[in-house]
mmCIF file of C-alpha atoms in Angstrom:
data_model
loop_
_atom_site.group_PDB
_atom_site.id
_atom_site.type_symbol
_atom_site.label_atom_id
_atom_site.label_comp_id
_atom_site.label_asym_id
_atom_site.label_seq_id
_atom_site.Cartn_x
_atom_site.Cartn_y
_atom_site.Cartn_z
ATOM 1 C CA MET P 1 -41.305 5.203 22.403
ATOM 2 C CA ARG P 2 -39.845 7.978 20.242
ATOM 3 C CA PRO P 3 -41.818 11.261 20.166
ATOM 4 C CA GLY P 4 -41.898 11.139 16.384
ATOM 5 C CA VAL P 5 -43.577 7.704 16.409
ATOM 6 C CA ARG P 6 -46.261 8.487 19.056
ATOM 7 C CA PRO P 7 -48.595 10.729 16.939
ATOM 8 C CA VAL P 8 -48.652 8.235 14.107
ATOM 9 C CA LEU P 9 -49.558 5.350 16.433
ATOM 10 C CA LEU P 10 -52.283 7.375 18.151
ATOM 11 C CA LEU P 11 -53.851 8.178 14.817
ATOM 12 C CA ASP P 12 -53.636 4.507 13.848
ATOM 13 C CA LEU P 13 -55.330 3.489 17.118
ATOM 14 C CA ALA P 14 -58.076 6.070 16.670
ATOM 15 C CA ALA P 15 -58.689 4.769 13.160
ATOM 16 C CA ALA P 16 -58.779 1.165 14.429
ATOM 17 C CA GLY P 17 -61.258 2.049 17.212
ATOM 18 C CA ALA P 18 -63.474 3.924 14.755
ATOM 19 C CA ALA P 19 -63.384 0.992 12.330
ATOM 20 C CA VAL P 20 -64.381 -1.534 15.055
ATOM 21 C CA ALA P 21 -67.135 0.779 16.319
ATOM 22 C CA ALA P 22 -68.471 1.106 12.784
ATOM 23 C CA VAL P 23 -68.485 -2.664 12.299
ATOM 24 C CA VAL P 24 -70.232 -3.285 15.652
ATOM 25 C CA LEU P 25 -72.756 -0.543 14.943
ATOM 26 C CA ALA P 26 -73.510 -1.994 11.495
ATOM 27 C CA ALA P 27 -74.048 -5.431 13.026
ATOM 28 C CA GLY P 28 -76.151 -4.137 15.936
ATOM 29 C CA LEU P 29 -78.548 -1.883 14.013
ATOM 30 C CA PRO P 30 -80.649 -4.778 12.591
ATOM 31 C CA LEU P 31 -80.901 -6.269 16.091
ATOM 32 C CA ALA P 32 -81.970 -2.944 17.512
ATOM 33 C CA ALA P 33 -84.553 -2.578 14.738
ATOM 34 C CA ARG P 34 -86.116 -5.938 15.674
ATOM 35 C CA GLY P 35 -86.073 -4.954 19.343
ATOM 36 C CA ALA P 36 -83.425 -7.484 20.306
ATOM 37 C CA LEU P 37 -81.209 -4.634 21.572
ATOM 38 C CA THR P 38 -82.212 -1.457 23.231
ATOM 39 C CA PRO P 39 -80.483 1.768 22.095
ATOM 40 C CA ARG P 40 -78.641 1.907 25.443
ATOM 41 C CA ALA P 41 -77.361 -1.666 25.036
ATOM 42 C CA LEU P 42 -76.356 -0.954 21.432
ATOM 43 C CA ALA P 43 -74.362 2.090 22.558
ATOM 44 C CA LEU P 44 -72.623 0.043 25.241
ATOM 45 C CA VAL P 45 -71.779 -2.698 22.714
ATOM 46 C CA VAL P 46 -70.378 -0.126 20.250
ATOM 47 C CA VAL P 47 -68.274 1.518 22.972
ATOM 48 C CA ALA P 48 -67.065 -1.853 24.243
ATOM 49 C CA GLY P 49 -66.163 -2.934 20.701
ATOM 50 C CA ALA P 50 -64.286 0.309 20.055
ATOM 51 C CA CYS P 51 -62.363 -0.078 23.343
ATOM 52 C CA ALA P 52 -61.561 -3.698 22.531
ATOM 53 C CA GLY P 53 -60.382 -2.696 19.060
ATOM 54 C CA VAL P 54 -58.221 0.064 20.484
ATOM 55 C CA ALA P 55 -56.739 -2.272 23.112
ATOM 56 C CA LEU P 56 -56.045 -5.030 20.615
ATOM 57 C CA GLY P 57 -54.620 -2.553 18.110
ATOM 58 C CA ALA P 58 -52.432 -0.971 20.779
ATOM 59 C CA ALA P 59 -51.039 -4.332 21.786
ATOM 60 C CA LEU P 60 -50.321 -5.300 18.212
ATOM 61 C CA LEU P 61 -48.948 -1.925 17.137
ATOM 62 C CA PHE P 62 -46.725 -1.425 20.169
ATOM 63 C CA ARG P 63 -45.355 -4.937 19.939
ATOM 64 C CA ALA P 64 -45.016 -5.253 16.177
ATOM 65 C CA VAL P 65 -44.294 -1.613 15.201
ATOM 66 C CA ALA P 66 -43.400 0.740 18.022
ATOM 67 C CA ARG P 67 -40.692 -1.337 19.699
ATOM 68 C CA PRO P 68 -38.984 -2.403 16.458
ATOM 69 C CA VAL P 69 -39.114 1.169 15.100
ATOM 70 C CA ASP P 70 -37.658 2.485 18.370
ATOM 71 C CA ARG P 71 -34.831 0.004 18.080
ATOM 72 C CA LEU P 72 -34.245 0.834 14.447
ATOM 73 C CA LEU P 73 -33.940 4.524 15.267
ATOM 74 C CA GLU P 74 -31.741 3.869 18.286
ATOM 75 C CA ALA P 75 -29.458 1.604 16.254
ATOM 76 C CA ALA P 76 -29.226 4.175 13.467
ATOM 77 C CA GLU P 77 -28.300 6.931 15.917
ATOM 78 C CA ARG P 78 -25.653 4.822 17.604
ATOM 79 C CA LEU P 79 -24.275 3.665 14.301
ATOM 80 C CA GLY P 80 -23.989 7.273 13.181
ATOM 81 C CA ALA P 81 -22.200 8.138 16.415
ATOM 82 C CA GLY P 82 -19.664 5.345 15.868
ATOM 83 C CA ALA P 83 -20.830 3.062 18.674
ATOM 84 C CA HIS P 84 -19.319 -0.385 19.166
ATOM 85 C CA ALA P 85 -21.305 -3.398 18.064
ATOM 86 C CA GLU P 86 -21.957 -4.512 21.656
ATOM 87 C CA ALA P 87 -23.645 -1.160 22.380
ATOM 88 C CA LEU P 88 -26.322 -1.764 19.746
ATOM 89 C CA PRO P 89 -29.777 -2.815 21.039
ATOM 90 C CA LEU P 90 -31.088 -6.349 20.623
ATOM 91 C CA LEU P 91 -34.631 -7.501 20.059
ATOM 92 C CA ALA P 92 -34.200 -10.146 22.749
ATOM 93 C CA PRO P 93 -33.720 -9.528 26.487
ATOM 94 C CA THR P 94 -30.171 -9.349 27.818
ATOM 95 C CA GLY P 95 -28.670 -12.786 28.225
ATOM 96 C CA GLU P 96 -31.042 -14.444 25.772
ATOM 97 C CA PRO P 97 -30.228 -15.213 22.140
ATOM 98 C CA ALA P 98 -31.464 -12.686 19.642
ATOM 99 C CA ALA P 99 -34.637 -13.553 17.798
ATOM 100 C CA PRO P 100 -34.315 -14.694 14.194
ATOM 101 C CA ALA P 101 -34.830 -12.005 11.604
ATOM 102 C CA GLY P 102 -38.183 -13.260 10.322
ATOM 103 C CA ARG P 103 -40.377 -10.950 8.310
ATOM 104 C CA GLY P 104 -42.076 -7.625 8.764
ATOM 105 C CA VAL P 105 -40.901 -4.633 10.736
ATOM 106 C CA ALA P 106 -39.501 -6.749 13.579
ATOM 107 C CA GLY P 107 -37.493 -8.792 11.109
ATOM 108 C CA ALA P 108 -36.266 -5.610 9.451
ATOM 109 C CA ALA P 109 -35.177 -4.273 12.833
ATOM 110 C CA VAL P 110 -33.220 -7.443 13.607
ATOM 111 C CA ALA P 111 -31.603 -7.424 10.173
ATOM 112 C CA PHE P 112 -30.749 -3.735 10.503
ATOM 113 C CA GLU P 113 -29.189 -4.220 13.921
ATOM 114 C CA ARG P 114 -27.100 -7.118 12.683
ATOM 115 C CA LEU P 115 -26.029 -5.086 9.655
ATOM 116 C CA ALA P 116 -25.231 -2.126 11.898
ATOM 117 C CA GLY P 117 -23.112 -4.327 14.122
ATOM 118 C CA ALA P 118 -21.258 -5.712 11.118
ATOM 119 C CA LEU P 119 -20.690 -2.188 9.771
ATOM 120 C CA VAL P 120 -19.306 -1.000 13.102
ATOM 121 C CA GLU P 121 -16.943 -3.963 13.306
ATOM 122 C CA GLU P 122 -15.877 -3.342 9.725
ATOM 123 C CA ARG P 123 -15.304 0.313 10.537
ATOM 124 C CA LEU P 124 -13.058 -0.659 13.451
ATOM 125 C CA ARG P 125 -11.123 -3.101 11.268
ATOM 126 C CA LEU P 126 -10.765 -0.445 8.587
ATOM 127 C CA ALA P 127 -9.479 2.050 11.152
ATOM 128 C CA GLU P 128 -6.904 -0.506 12.298
ATOM 129 C CA LYS P 129 -5.848 -1.128 8.702
ATOM 130 C CA VAL P 130 -5.533 2.613 8.051
ATOM 131 C CA ALA P 131 -3.386 3.016 11.159
ATOM 132 C CA GLU P 132 -1.261 0.057 10.062
ATOM 133 C CA LEU P 133 -0.855 1.537 6.571
ATOM 134 C CA GLU P 134 0.108 4.898 8.060
ATOM 135 C CA ARG P 135 2.770 3.210 10.162
ATOM 136 C CA ALA P 136 4.036 1.310 7.113
ATOM 137 C CA ASN P 137 4.068 4.509 5.069
ATOM 138 C CA GLY P 138 6.062 6.255 7.800
ATOM 139 C CA ALA P 139 8.552 3.383 7.774
ATOM 140 C CA LEU P 140 8.833 3.636 3.977
ATOM 141 C CA VAL P 141 9.455 7.373 4.193
ATOM 142 C CA ASP P 142 12.188 6.788 6.777
ATOM 143 C CA ALA P 143 13.704 4.068 4.599
ATOM 144 C CA ARG P 144 13.677 6.331 1.556
ATOM 145 C CA GLU P 145 15.344 9.123 3.531
ATOM 146 C CA SER P 146 17.968 6.645 4.698
ATOM 147 C CA LEU P 147 18.614 5.597 1.094
ATOM 148 C CA VAL P 148 18.902 9.241 0.038
ATOM 149 C CA ARG P 149 21.450 9.901 2.789
ATOM 150 C CA ALA P 150 23.357 6.719 1.957
ATOM 151 C CA GLU P 151 23.505 7.590 -1.739
ATOM 152 C CA ARG P 152 24.547 11.152 -0.913
ATOM 153 C CA LEU P 153 27.365 9.939 1.323
ATOM 154 C CA ALA P 154 28.443 7.329 -1.226
ATOM 155 C CA THR P 155 28.566 9.974 -3.944
ATOM 156 C CA ALA P 156 30.494 12.291 -1.649
ATOM 157 C CA GLY P 157 32.976 9.502 -0.949
ATOM 158 C CA GLN P 158 33.470 8.858 -4.659
ATOM 159 C CA LEU P 159 33.980 12.573 -5.232
ATOM 160 C CA ALA P 160 36.472 12.957 -2.381
ATOM 161 C CA SER P 161 39.476 11.653 -4.338
ATOM 162 C CA GLY P 162 38.715 13.879 -7.305
ATOM 163 C CA ILE P 163 38.129 16.851 -5.022
ATOM 164 C CA ALA P 164 41.452 16.221 -3.282
ATOM 165 C CA HIS P 165 43.257 16.353 -6.638
ATOM 166 C CA GLU P 166 41.248 19.380 -7.730
ATOM 167 C CA VAL P 167 42.023 21.206 -4.489
ATOM 168 C CA GLY P 168 45.704 20.230 -4.669
ATOM 169 C CA ASN P 169 46.243 22.177 -7.895
ATOM 170 C CA PRO P 170 44.984 25.548 -6.605
ATOM 171 C CA LEU P 171 46.795 24.978 -3.309
ATOM 172 C CA GLY P 172 50.067 24.583 -5.213
ATOM 173 C CA ALA P 173 49.269 27.733 -7.172
ATOM 174 C CA ILE P 174 48.432 29.612 -3.969
ATOM 175 C CA SER P 175 51.751 28.568 -2.446
ATOM 176 C CA GLY P 176 53.666 29.747 -5.512
ATOM 177 C CA TYR P 177 51.791 33.039 -5.757
ATOM 178 C CA ALA P 178 52.368 33.688 -2.042
ATOM 179 C CA GLU P 179 56.125 33.152 -2.407
ATOM 180 C CA LEU P 180 56.266 35.477 -5.426
ATOM 181 C CA ALA P 181 54.189 38.088 -3.601
ATOM 182 C CA ARG P 182 56.576 37.982 -0.616
ATOM 183 C CA ALA P 183 59.532 38.500 -2.907
ATOM 184 C CA ARG P 184 57.869 41.467 -4.627
ATOM 185 C CA LEU P 185 56.911 42.996 -1.286
ATOM 186 C CA ARG P 186 60.524 42.717 -0.079
ATOM 187 C CA ASP P 187 61.651 44.461 -3.270
ATOM 188 C CA GLY P 188 59.461 47.441 -2.399
ATOM 189 C CA ARG P 189 59.553 49.123 -5.829
ATOM 190 C CA PRO P 190 56.179 50.343 -7.219
ATOM 191 C CA ALA P 191 56.284 47.859 -10.099
ATOM 192 C CA ALA P 192 57.050 45.001 -7.735
ATOM 193 C CA LEU P 193 54.230 46.072 -5.397
ATOM 194 C CA ALA P 194 51.829 46.130 -8.331
ATOM 195 C CA GLN P 195 52.849 42.552 -9.204
ATOM 196 C CA ALA P 196 52.366 41.547 -5.556
ATOM 197 C CA ALA P 197 48.842 42.948 -5.662
ATOM 198 C CA GLU P 198 48.167 40.945 -8.834
ATOM 199 C CA PHE P 199 49.447 37.762 -7.155
ATOM 200 C CA ALA P 200 47.178 38.475 -4.168
ATOM 201 C CA GLU P 201 44.190 38.675 -6.532
ATOM 202 C CA ARG P 202 45.134 35.310 -8.040
ATOM 203 C CA ILE P 203 45.467 33.823 -4.550
ATOM 204 C CA ALA P 204 41.992 35.114 -3.693
ATOM 205 C CA ALA P 205 40.550 33.608 -6.894
ATOM 206 C CA GLU P 206 42.128 30.199 -6.246
ATOM 207 C CA THR P 207 40.947 30.305 -2.627
ATOM 208 C CA ALA P 208 37.386 31.066 -3.750
ATOM 209 C CA ARG P 209 37.607 28.142 -6.169
ATOM 210 C CA ILE P 210 38.581 25.798 -3.331
ATOM 211 C CA ASP P 211 35.858 27.249 -1.109
ATOM 212 C CA ARG P 212 33.180 26.607 -3.737
ATOM 213 C CA LEU P 213 34.263 23.008 -4.228
ATOM 214 C CA VAL P 214 34.377 22.260 -0.500
ATOM 215 C CA ARG P 215 31.024 23.923 0.134
ATOM 216 C CA ASP P 216 29.404 22.007 -2.713
ATOM 217 C CA LEU P 217 30.780 18.760 -1.336
ATOM 218 C CA LEU P 218 29.586 19.558 2.190
ATOM 219 C CA ASP P 219 26.142 20.546 0.941
ATOM 220 C CA LEU P 220 25.889 17.279 -0.941
ATOM 221 C CA ALA P 221 26.957 15.132 2.027
ATOM 222 C CA ARG P 222 25.154 17.013 4.785
ATOM 223 C CA PRO P 223 21.773 15.444 5.655
ATOM 224 C CA SER P 224 19.045 18.063 5.708
ATOM 225 C CA ALA P 225 15.283 18.280 5.661
ATOM 226 C CA PRO P 226 13.922 19.158 2.206
ATOM 227 C CA GLU P 227 13.206 22.856 1.790
ATOM 228 C CA VAL P 228 11.030 23.468 -1.240
ATOM 229 C CA ARG P 229 11.204 27.048 -2.425
ATOM 230 C CA PRO P 230 11.675 28.967 -5.692
ATOM 231 C CA VAL P 231 15.078 28.008 -7.127
ATOM 232 C CA ASN P 232 16.860 29.157 -10.273
ATOM 233 C CA VAL P 233 18.090 25.973 -11.969
ATOM 234 C CA ARG P 234 21.368 27.692 -12.830
ATOM 235 C CA GLY P 235 22.539 27.497 -9.192
ATOM 236 C CA PRO P 236 22.255 23.717 -8.644
ATOM 237 C CA LEU P 237 23.416 23.046 -12.212
ATOM 238 C CA ASP P 238 26.612 25.066 -11.713
ATOM 239 C CA ALA P 239 27.260 23.317 -8.387
ATOM 240 C CA ALA P 240 26.755 19.895 -10.019
ATOM 241 C CA LEU P 241 29.076 20.805 -12.914
ATOM 242 C CA ARG P 242 31.833 21.988 -10.545
ATOM 243 C CA LEU P 243 31.691 18.717 -8.633
ATOM 244 C CA ALA P 244 31.510 16.618 -11.806
ATOM 245 C CA ARG P 245 34.484 18.380 -13.422
ATOM 246 C CA ALA P 246 36.568 17.635 -10.336
ATOM 247 C CA GLN P 247 36.432 13.965 -11.369
ATOM 248 C CA ALA P 248 39.077 12.543 -13.673
ATOM 249 C CA ARG P 249 36.413 10.499 -15.468
ATOM 250 C CA PHE P 250 34.515 13.657 -16.384
ATOM 251 C CA ARG P 251 37.282 16.157 -17.254
ATOM 252 C CA ALA P 252 37.359 15.251 -20.938
ATOM 253 C CA VAL P 253 33.569 15.409 -21.288
ATOM 254 C CA ASP P 254 32.360 18.311 -23.429
ATOM 255 C CA VAL P 255 29.294 19.838 -21.763
ATOM 256 C CA THR P 256 27.090 22.251 -23.698
ATOM 257 C CA GLU P 257 24.250 24.165 -22.093
ATOM 258 C CA ALA P 258 21.026 25.581 -23.489
ATOM 259 C CA ILE P 259 19.434 27.362 -20.541
ATOM 260 C CA PRO P 260 17.267 30.380 -21.493
ATOM 261 C CA GLU P 261 18.061 33.549 -19.605
ATOM 262 C CA ASP P 262 14.374 34.149 -18.899
ATOM 263 C CA LEU P 263 13.723 30.602 -17.643
ATOM 264 C CA PRO P 264 11.398 30.852 -14.623
ATOM 265 C CA ALA P 265 12.396 29.465 -11.235
ATOM 266 C CA VAL P 266 11.220 26.037 -10.137
ATOM 267 C CA LEU P 267 9.876 24.802 -6.801
ATOM 268 C CA ALA P 268 12.666 22.585 -5.489
ATOM 269 C CA ASP P 269 15.259 21.959 -2.814
ATOM 270 C CA GLU P 270 18.513 23.379 -4.197
ATOM 271 C CA GLN P 271 20.839 20.804 -2.612
ATOM 272 C CA ARG P 272 18.716 17.836 -3.615
ATOM 273 C CA LEU P 273 18.253 19.120 -7.153
ATOM 274 C CA ALA P 274 22.051 19.498 -7.371
ATOM 275 C CA GLN P 275 22.396 15.878 -6.229
ATOM 276 C CA VAL P 276 20.013 14.721 -8.979
ATOM 277 C CA LEU P 277 21.831 16.732 -11.674
ATOM 278 C CA LEU P 278 25.235 15.524 -10.480
ATOM 279 C CA ASN P 279 24.083 11.911 -10.714
ATOM 280 C CA LEU P 280 22.710 12.456 -14.218
ATOM 281 C CA LEU P 281 25.883 14.233 -15.370
ATOM 282 C CA LEU P 282 28.170 11.498 -14.038
ATOM 283 C CA ASN P 283 25.973 8.807 -15.630
ATOM 284 C CA ALA P 284 26.090 10.695 -18.933
ATOM 285 C CA GLY P 285 29.867 11.020 -18.679
ATOM 286 C CA ASP P 286 30.217 7.289 -17.977
ATOM 287 C CA ALA P 287 27.951 6.483 -20.939
ATOM 288 C CA THR P 288 30.295 8.412 -23.282
ATOM 289 C CA GLY P 289 33.391 6.726 -21.902
ATOM 290 C CA GLY P 290 34.530 9.936 -20.207
ATOM 291 C CA ALA P 291 35.368 11.682 -23.469
ATOM 292 C CA GLY P 292 32.079 12.375 -25.244
ATOM 293 C CA ALA P 293 29.508 15.145 -25.455
ATOM 294 C CA VAL P 294 26.784 15.923 -22.917
ATOM 295 C CA ARG P 295 24.039 18.484 -23.456
ATOM 296 C CA VAL P 296 21.968 20.105 -20.722
ATOM 297 C CA SER P 297 18.880 22.009 -21.856
ATOM 298 C CA ALA P 298 15.829 23.539 -20.232
ATOM 299 C CA ARG P 299 12.513 24.943 -21.378
ATOM 300 C CA GLU P 300 9.281 26.207 -19.920
ATOM 301 C CA ASP P 301 6.306 23.931 -20.568
ATOM 302 C CA GLY P 302 3.040 25.362 -19.249
ATOM 303 C CA PRO P 303 2.941 25.086 -15.445
ATOM 304 C CA ALA P 304 6.275 23.237 -15.396
ATOM 305 C CA VAL P 305 9.919 23.539 -16.364
ATOM 306 C CA GLU P 306 11.626 20.660 -18.147
ATOM 307 C CA LEU P 307 15.345 20.076 -17.660
ATOM 308 C CA ALA P 308 16.958 17.491 -19.956
ATOM 309 C CA VAL P 309 20.374 15.805 -19.794
ATOM 310 C CA GLU P 310 21.449 14.069 -23.031
ATOM 311 C CA ASP P 311 24.609 12.172 -23.845
ATOM 312 C CA GLY P 312 26.276 10.825 -26.963
ATOM 313 C CA GLY P 313 26.513 7.265 -25.668
ATOM 314 C CA PRO P 314 24.721 4.145 -26.853
ATOM 315 C CA GLY P 315 21.465 5.067 -25.095
ATOM 316 C CA PHE P 316 19.109 2.818 -23.173
ATOM 317 C CA ALA P 317 18.268 -0.642 -24.403
ATOM 318 C CA ALA P 318 14.539 -1.007 -25.121
ATOM 319 C CA ALA P 319 14.275 -3.836 -22.599
ATOM 320 C CA ASP P 320 15.877 -1.696 -19.866
ATOM 321 C CA LEU P 321 13.708 1.413 -20.196
ATOM 322 C CA ALA P 322 10.965 -0.002 -17.963
ATOM 323 C CA ARG P 323 13.480 -0.825 -15.213
ATOM 324 C CA VAL P 324 16.025 2.011 -15.155
ATOM 325 C CA PHE P 325 14.419 3.577 -12.058
ATOM 326 C CA GLU P 326 14.134 0.317 -10.124
ATOM 327 C CA PRO P 327 16.365 0.102 -7.027
ATOM 328 C CA PHE P 328 19.533 -1.955 -7.559
ATOM 329 C CA PHE P 329 19.049 -2.182 -11.318
ATOM 330 C CA THR P 330 22.233 -1.235 -13.168
ATOM 331 C CA THR P 331 23.803 -1.916 -16.548
ATOM 332 C CA LYS P 332 27.312 -1.110 -15.292
ATOM 333 C CA PRO P 333 29.797 -3.903 -14.611
ATOM 334 C CA ALA P 334 29.855 -5.415 -11.137
ATOM 335 C CA GLY P 335 31.528 -3.139 -8.611
ATOM 336 C CA GLU P 336 31.029 0.022 -10.689
ATOM 337 C CA GLY P 337 27.452 0.852 -9.759
ATOM 338 C CA THR P 338 24.960 0.191 -6.988
ATOM 339 C CA GLY P 339 21.827 0.649 -9.063
ATOM 340 C CA LEU P 340 20.491 3.172 -6.546
ATOM 341 C CA GLY P 341 21.355 6.411 -8.340
ATOM 342 C CA LEU P 342 18.352 6.764 -10.648
ATOM 343 C CA ALA P 343 16.000 5.261 -8.055
ATOM 344 C CA ILE P 344 17.112 7.927 -5.564
ATOM 345 C CA CYS P 345 16.748 10.601 -8.249
ATOM 346 C CA ARG P 346 13.160 9.532 -8.886
ATOM 347 C CA GLY P 347 12.378 9.597 -5.153
ATOM 348 C CA ILE P 348 13.829 13.107 -4.804
ATOM 349 C CA VAL P 349 12.051 14.481 -7.870
ATOM 350 C CA GLU P 350 8.693 12.983 -6.868
ATOM 351 C CA ALA P 351 9.122 14.361 -3.340
ATOM 352 C CA LEU P 352 9.493 17.795 -4.974
ATOM 353 C CA GLY P 353 6.176 17.293 -6.756
ATOM 354 C CA GLY P 354 7.787 16.638 -10.137
ATOM 355 C CA GLU P 355 8.442 13.665 -12.365
ATOM 356 C CA ILE P 356 11.417 12.097 -14.123
ATOM 357 C CA ARG P 357 11.451 9.997 -17.262
ATOM 358 C CA ALA P 358 14.121 8.269 -19.283
ATOM 359 C CA GLY P 359 14.360 7.630 -22.997
ATOM 360 C CA ASN P 360 16.624 7.986 -25.993
ATOM 361 C CA ALA P 361 17.338 11.197 -27.867
ATOM 362 C CA PRO P 362 16.243 11.345 -31.530
ATOM 363 C CA GLY P 363 19.865 11.493 -32.671
ATOM 364 C CA GLY P 364 20.965 8.658 -30.399
ATOM 365 C CA GLY P 365 22.177 8.530 -26.837
ATOM 366 C CA ALA P 366 20.309 8.543 -23.560
ATOM 367 C CA ARG P 367 17.997 11.384 -22.566
ATOM 368 C CA VAL P 368 16.686 11.917 -19.018
ATOM 369 C CA VAL P 369 14.092 14.639 -18.464
ATOM 370 C CA LEU P 370 13.183 16.268 -15.166
ATOM 371 C CA ARG P 371 9.776 17.941 -15.069
ATOM 372 C CA LEU P 372 9.553 20.324 -12.118
ATOM 373 C CA ARG P 373 6.805 22.641 -10.957
ATOM 374 C CA ARG P 374 7.265 26.214 -12.089
ATOM 375 C CA ALA P 375 7.458 28.753 -9.266
ATOM 376 C CA PRO P 376 4.998 31.665 -9.226
ATOM 377 C CA ARG P 377 6.128 34.487 -11.449
ATOM 378 C CA ASP P 378 6.506 36.856 -8.477
ATOM 379 C CA GLY P 379 8.541 34.297 -6.438
ATOM 380 C CA ALA P 380 12.157 35.115 -5.752
ATOM 381 C CA ALA P 381 14.629 32.686 -7.192
ATOM 382 C CA GLY P 382 17.144 31.091 -4.917
#
């Protein structure tokens, strides 16, 4: 019996004994007054009645109250400790079927134990479901990362031909400048040497141009873990524009920018943000037929920075707006789009803690807005 239950039962037994003694005494006093009982016999009867009352009360209380209460408390403690259902106590001996719930405290104990067992089993099932959901979530994360890498590699492959042409032009210029510089150096006159130095500067500029293009392409194709840090949007935007302008389909596109000089940095991964912007720029260029206008703007909006890419194309159809971010949904002709670009963009932006939305600009044309978290004011921009 639990220590906390014992004092209460003792008080109940004392009260029961006193009540029986009082009843026996009340019944025996008239007999003693008529001489049918001597005072000594009356005292013995009262004591015997009190003892009988205490014994009967003890039997009833311990059977109907103490044991069920003990089991209730034990079940509650084990349930709180996360015990298995088979570890919970039963109101029937081991090997025998449990007693029906019935009524009263014993019935409450049986019902509580059954409920406790059901709760424990449900807890175990819930834990299994949580573990299963965690495994499924891990698989989804891996699948999303695989899609990001696949889209990055596909984009890099599409850019390769344009990059090759773009690199070929400065390489031809470098070759010509090098030949002219050699000729001036052989001449040896001060004016010729000055021209050779100028040609060397042009060679260095063309080499840096090639280096930037190749590095941007490698950064785009190289798989890497996301690194969220303060980033100035100008860096990834410039990288995306360099890669986009290397494409024949984008060279006639007129890009205007409205990026405030005091725009705060955003919390992002620079390479992945460049991938998102490149995808949006190429989509905007395709929407204008490769010869229209594209506008990139940015503004601070409370705790966030909004970056918008607008084009002068036909815009999104009303029926397509709800599906533009679905995987494999595309409005391009067969063979010209996988339908993964905007879906990957949404995954990247949401992984950065931001959001992306698509709509139509007031003056016509499509408008895609990135909303990214603003970096702390004292954070260093990347």
